[in-house]
XYZ file of N, CA, C and O in Angstrom:
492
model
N 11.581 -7.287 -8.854
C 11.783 -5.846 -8.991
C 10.448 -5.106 -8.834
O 10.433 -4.050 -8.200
N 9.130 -5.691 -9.473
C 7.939 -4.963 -9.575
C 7.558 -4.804 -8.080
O 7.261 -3.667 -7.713
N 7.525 -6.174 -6.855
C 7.347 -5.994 -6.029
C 8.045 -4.833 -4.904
O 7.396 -4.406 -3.949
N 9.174 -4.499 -5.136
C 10.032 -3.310 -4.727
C 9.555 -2.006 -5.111
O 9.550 -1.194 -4.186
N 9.204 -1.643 -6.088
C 8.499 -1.134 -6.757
C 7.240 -1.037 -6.251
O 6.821 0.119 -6.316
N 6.736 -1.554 -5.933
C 5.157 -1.395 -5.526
C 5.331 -0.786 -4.009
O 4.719 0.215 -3.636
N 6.340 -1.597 -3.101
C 5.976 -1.632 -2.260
C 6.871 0.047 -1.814
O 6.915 0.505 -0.672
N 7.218 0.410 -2.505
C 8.091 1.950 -2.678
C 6.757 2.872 -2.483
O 6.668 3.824 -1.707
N 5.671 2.350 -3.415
C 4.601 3.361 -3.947
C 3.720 3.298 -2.601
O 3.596 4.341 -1.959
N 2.924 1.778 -2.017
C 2.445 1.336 -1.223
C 3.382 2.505 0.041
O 2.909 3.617 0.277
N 4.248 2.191 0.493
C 4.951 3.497 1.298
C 4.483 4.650 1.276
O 3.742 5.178 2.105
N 4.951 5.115 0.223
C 4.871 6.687 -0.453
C 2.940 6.917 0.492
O 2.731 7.578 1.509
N 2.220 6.364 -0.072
C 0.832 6.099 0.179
C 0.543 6.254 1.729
O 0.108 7.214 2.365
N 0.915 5.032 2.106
C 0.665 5.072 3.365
C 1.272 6.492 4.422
O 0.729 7.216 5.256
N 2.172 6.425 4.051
C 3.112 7.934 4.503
C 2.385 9.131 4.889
O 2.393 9.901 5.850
N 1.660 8.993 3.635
C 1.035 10.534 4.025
C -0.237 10.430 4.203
O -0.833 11.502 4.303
N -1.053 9.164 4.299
C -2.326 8.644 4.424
C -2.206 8.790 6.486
O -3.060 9.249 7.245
N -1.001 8.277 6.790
C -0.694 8.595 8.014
C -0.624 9.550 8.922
O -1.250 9.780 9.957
N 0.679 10.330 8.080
C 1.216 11.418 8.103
C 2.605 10.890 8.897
O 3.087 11.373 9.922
N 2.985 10.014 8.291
C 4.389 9.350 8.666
C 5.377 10.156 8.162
O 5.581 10.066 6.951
N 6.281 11.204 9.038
C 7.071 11.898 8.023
C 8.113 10.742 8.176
O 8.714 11.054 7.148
N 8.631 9.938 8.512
C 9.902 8.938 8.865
C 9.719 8.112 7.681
O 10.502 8.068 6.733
N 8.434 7.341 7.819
C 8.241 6.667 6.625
C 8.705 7.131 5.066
O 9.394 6.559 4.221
N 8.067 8.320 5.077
C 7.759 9.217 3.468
C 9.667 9.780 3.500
O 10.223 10.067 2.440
N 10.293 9.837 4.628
C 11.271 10.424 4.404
C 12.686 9.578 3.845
O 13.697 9.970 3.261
N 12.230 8.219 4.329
C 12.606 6.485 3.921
C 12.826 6.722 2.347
O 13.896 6.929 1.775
N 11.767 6.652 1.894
C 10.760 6.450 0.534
C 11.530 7.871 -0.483
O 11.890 7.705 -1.648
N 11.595 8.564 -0.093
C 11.482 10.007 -0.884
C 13.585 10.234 -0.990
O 14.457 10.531 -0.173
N 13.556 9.880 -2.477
C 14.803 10.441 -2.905
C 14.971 11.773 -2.006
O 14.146 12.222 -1.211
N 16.327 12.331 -2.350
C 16.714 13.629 -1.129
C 16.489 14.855 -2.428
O 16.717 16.019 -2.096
N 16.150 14.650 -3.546
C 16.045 15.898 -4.469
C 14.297 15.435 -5.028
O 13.826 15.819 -6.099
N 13.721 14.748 -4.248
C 11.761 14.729 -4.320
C 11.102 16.237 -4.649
O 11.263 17.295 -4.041
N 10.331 15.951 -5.795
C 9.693 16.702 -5.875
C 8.050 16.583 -6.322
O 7.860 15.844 -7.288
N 7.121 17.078 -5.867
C 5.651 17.115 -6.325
C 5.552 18.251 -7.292
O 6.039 19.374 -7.159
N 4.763 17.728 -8.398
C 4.301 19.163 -9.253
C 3.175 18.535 -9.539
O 2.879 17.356 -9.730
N 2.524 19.667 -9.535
C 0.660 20.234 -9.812
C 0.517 21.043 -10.455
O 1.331 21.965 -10.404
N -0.550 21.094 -11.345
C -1.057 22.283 -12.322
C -2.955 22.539 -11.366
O -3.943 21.810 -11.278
N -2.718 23.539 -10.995
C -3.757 23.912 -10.670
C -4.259 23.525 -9.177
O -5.359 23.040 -8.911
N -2.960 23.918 -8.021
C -2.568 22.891 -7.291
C -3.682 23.796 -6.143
O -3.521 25.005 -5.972
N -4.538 23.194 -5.585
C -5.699 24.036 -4.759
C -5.632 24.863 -5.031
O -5.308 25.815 -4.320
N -5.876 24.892 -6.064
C -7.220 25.966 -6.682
C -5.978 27.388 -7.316
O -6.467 28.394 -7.831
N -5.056 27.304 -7.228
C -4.122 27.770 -7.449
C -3.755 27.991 -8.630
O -3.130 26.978 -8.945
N -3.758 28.896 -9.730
C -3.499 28.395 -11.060
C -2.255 28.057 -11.559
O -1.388 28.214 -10.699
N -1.776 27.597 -12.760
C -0.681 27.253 -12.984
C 0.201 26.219 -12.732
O -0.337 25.125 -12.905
N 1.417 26.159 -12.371
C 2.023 24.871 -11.899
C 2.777 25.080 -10.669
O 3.431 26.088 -10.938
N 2.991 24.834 -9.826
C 3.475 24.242 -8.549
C 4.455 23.210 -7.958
O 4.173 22.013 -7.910
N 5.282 23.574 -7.639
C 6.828 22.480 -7.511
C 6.927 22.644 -6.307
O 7.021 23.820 -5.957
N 6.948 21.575 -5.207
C 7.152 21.846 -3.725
C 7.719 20.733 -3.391
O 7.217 19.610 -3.448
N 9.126 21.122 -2.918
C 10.556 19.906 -2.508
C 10.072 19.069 -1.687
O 9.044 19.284 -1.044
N 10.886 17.828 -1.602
C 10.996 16.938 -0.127
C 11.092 17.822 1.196
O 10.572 17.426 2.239
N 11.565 18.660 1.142
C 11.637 19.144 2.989
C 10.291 20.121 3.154
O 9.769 20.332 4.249
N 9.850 20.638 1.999
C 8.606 21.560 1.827
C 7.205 20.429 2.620
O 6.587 20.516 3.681
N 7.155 19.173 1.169
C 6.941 18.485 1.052
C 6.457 17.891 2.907
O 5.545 18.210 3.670
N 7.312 17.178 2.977
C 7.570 16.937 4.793
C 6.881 17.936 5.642
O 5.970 17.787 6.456
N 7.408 18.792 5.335
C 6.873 20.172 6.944
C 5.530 20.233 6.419
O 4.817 20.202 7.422
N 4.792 20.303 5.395
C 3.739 19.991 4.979
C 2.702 18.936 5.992
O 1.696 19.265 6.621
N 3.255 17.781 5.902
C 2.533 16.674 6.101
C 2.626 16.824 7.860
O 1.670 16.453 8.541
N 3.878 17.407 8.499
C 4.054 17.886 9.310
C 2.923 18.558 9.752
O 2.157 17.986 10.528
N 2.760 19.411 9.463
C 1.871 20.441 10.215
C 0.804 20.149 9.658
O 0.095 21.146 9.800
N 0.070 19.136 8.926
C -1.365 19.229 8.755
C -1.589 19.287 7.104
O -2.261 18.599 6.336
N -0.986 20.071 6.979
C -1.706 20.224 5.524
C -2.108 20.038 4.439
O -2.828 20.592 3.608
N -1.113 18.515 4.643
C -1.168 17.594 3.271
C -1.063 16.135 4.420
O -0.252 15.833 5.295
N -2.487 15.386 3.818
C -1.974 13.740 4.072
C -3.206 13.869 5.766
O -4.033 14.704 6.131
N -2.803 12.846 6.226
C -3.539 12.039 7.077
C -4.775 11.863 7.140
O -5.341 11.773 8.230
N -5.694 11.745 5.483
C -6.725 10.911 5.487
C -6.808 9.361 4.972
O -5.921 9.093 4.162
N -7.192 8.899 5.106
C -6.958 7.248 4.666
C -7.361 7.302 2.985
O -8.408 7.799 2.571
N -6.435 6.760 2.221
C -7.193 6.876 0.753
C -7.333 5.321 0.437
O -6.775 4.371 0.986
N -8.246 5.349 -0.615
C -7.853 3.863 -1.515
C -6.821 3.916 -2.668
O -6.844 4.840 -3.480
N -5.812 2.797 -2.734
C -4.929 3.084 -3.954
C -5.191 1.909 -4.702
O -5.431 0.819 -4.183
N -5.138 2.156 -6.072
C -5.140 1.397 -7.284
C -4.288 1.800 -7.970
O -4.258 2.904 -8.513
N -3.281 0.728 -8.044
C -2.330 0.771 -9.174
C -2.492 0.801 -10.555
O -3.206 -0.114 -10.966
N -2.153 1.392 -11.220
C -3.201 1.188 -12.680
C -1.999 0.669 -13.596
O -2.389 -0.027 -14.534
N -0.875 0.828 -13.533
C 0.346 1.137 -14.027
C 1.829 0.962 -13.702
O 2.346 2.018 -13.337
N 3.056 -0.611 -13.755
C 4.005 0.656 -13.492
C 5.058 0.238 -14.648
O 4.589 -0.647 -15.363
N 6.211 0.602 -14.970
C 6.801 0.127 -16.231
C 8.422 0.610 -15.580
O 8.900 1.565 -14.968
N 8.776 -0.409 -16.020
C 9.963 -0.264 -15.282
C 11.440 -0.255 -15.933
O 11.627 -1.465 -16.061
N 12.485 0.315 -16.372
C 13.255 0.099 -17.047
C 15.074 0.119 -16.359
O 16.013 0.907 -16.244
N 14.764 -1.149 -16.086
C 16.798 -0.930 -15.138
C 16.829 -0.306 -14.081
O 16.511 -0.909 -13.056
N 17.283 1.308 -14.004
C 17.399 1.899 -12.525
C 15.944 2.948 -12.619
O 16.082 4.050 -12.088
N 14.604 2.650 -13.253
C 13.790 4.079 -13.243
C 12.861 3.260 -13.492
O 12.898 2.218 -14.146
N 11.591 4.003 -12.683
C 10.444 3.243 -13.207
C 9.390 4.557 -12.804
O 9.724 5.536 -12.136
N 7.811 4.262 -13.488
C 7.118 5.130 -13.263
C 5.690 4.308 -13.309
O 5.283 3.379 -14.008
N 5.006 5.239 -12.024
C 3.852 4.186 -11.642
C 2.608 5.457 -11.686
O 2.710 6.529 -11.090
N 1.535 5.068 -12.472
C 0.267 5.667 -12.684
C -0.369 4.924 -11.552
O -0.070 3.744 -11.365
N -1.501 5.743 -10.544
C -1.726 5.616 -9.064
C -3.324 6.250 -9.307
O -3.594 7.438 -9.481
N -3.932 5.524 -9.280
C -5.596 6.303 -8.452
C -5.658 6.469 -7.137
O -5.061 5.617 -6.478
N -6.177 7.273 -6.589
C -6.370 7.297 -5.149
C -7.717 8.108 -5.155
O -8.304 8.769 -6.011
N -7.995 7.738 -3.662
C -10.024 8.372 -3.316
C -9.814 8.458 -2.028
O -9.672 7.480 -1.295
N -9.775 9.877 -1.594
C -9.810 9.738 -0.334
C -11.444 9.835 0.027
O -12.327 9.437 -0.732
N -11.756 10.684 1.855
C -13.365 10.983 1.297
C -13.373 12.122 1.495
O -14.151 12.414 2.403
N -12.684 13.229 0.919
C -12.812 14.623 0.318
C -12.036 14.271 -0.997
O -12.288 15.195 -1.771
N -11.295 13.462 -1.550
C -10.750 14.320 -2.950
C -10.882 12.812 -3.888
O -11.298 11.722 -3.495
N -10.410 13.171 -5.141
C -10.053 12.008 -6.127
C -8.662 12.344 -6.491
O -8.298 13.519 -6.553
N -7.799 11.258 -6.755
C -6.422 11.248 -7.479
C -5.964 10.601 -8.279
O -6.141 9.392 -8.429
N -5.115 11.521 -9.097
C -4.656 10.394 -10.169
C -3.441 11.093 -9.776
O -3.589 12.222 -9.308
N -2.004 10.516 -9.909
C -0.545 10.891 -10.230
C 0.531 9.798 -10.838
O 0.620 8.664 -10.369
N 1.193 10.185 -11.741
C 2.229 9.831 -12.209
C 3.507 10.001 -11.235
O 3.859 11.085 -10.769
N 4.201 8.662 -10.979
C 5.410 8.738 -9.434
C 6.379 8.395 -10.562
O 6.134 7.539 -11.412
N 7.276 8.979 -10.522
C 8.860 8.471 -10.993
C 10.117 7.849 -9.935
O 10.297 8.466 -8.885
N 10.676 7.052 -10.126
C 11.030 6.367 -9.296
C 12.803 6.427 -9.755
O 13.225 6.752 -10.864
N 13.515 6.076 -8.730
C 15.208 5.686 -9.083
C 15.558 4.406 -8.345
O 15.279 4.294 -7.151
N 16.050 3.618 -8.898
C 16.844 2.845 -7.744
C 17.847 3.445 -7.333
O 18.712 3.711 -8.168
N 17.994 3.736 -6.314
C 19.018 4.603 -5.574
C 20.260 3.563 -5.454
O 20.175 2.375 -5.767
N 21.598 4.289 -4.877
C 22.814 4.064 -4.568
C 22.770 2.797 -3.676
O 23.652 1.958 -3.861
N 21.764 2.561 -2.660
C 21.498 1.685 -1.403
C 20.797 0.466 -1.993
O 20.512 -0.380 -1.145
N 20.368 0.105 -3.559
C 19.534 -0.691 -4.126
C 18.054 -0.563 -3.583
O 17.424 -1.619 -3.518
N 17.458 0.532 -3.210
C 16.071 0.829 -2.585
C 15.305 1.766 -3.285
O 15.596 2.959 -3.362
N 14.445 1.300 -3.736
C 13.640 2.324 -4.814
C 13.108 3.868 -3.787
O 12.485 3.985 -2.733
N 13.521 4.516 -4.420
C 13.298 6.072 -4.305
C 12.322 6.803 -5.042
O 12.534 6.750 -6.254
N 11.002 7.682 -4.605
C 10.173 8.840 -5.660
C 11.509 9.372 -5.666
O 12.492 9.240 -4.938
N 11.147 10.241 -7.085
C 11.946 11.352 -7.499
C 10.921 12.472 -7.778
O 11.299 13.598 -7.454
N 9.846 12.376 -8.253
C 8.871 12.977 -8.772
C 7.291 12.361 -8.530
O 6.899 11.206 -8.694
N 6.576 13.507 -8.103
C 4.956 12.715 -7.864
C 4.347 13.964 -8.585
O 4.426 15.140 -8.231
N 3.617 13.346 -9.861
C 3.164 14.872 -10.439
C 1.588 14.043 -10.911
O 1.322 13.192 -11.761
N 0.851 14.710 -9.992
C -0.285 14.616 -9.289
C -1.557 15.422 -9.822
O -1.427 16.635 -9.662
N -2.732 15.039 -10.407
C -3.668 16.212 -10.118
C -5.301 15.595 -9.720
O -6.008 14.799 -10.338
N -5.565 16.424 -8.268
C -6.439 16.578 -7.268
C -7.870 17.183 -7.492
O -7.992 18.404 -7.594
N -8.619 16.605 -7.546
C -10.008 16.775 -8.040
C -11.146 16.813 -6.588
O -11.090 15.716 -6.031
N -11.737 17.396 -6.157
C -12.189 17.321 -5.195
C -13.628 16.546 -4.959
O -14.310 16.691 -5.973
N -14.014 16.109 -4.391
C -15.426 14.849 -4.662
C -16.489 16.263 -4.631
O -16.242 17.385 -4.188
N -17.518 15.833 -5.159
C -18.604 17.231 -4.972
C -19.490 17.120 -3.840
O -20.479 16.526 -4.270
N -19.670 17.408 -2.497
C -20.402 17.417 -1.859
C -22.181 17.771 -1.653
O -22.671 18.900 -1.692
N -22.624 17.007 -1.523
C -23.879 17.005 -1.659
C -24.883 17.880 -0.511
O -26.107 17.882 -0.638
């Protein structure tokens, strides 16, 4: 199960490290959502759907730099699991909490990536 699980997250990752919308669209329950507090520079909190989400990665604006991922975390209980994620790209730092479903198809699904983005300090 953990390996399904991983390799859900490992997806999710690569997806937008790519900018695979096919991949991420595989991966991403059909009610996906990202939330951010303080989401570029933006104050407050921030909720942006799977199809948002997508046209996003689509056009540029999110995703296609290569990051490193470290799993730090995932815990898994029956049909739900949730995986704590470092990532480094070479503009930002990440940490996010992914919530997961086993979906209807037995294929682990995000449901939720609630994320917050730190930017590296340039020298």
């Amino acid at each position: 199960m953990l390996n399904k699980i991983e390799q859900a997250i490992t997806n999710f990752v690569k997806g937008g490290d790519n900018s695979d919308v096919a991949l991420l669209d595989k991966v991403l329950h059909k009610d996906f959502r990202v939330t951010n507090n303080g989401f570029m520079g933006i104050p407050g909190v921030t909720v942006i759907g799977k199809e948002k989400y997508l046209q996003n990665i689509r056009d540029g604006i999110f995703g296609g730099l290569p990051r490193k991922m470290e799993i730090e975390a995932i815990e898994e209980n029956g049909t739900i699991a949730m995986v704590k994620l470092r990532l480094e790209s070479s503009e930002n730092y990440f940490v996010s909490y992914n919530s997961l479903v086993l979906d209807t198809d037995n294929e682990w699904r995000l449901v939720n990536n609630l994320a917050v983005v730190e930017a590296k300090n340039k020298a």
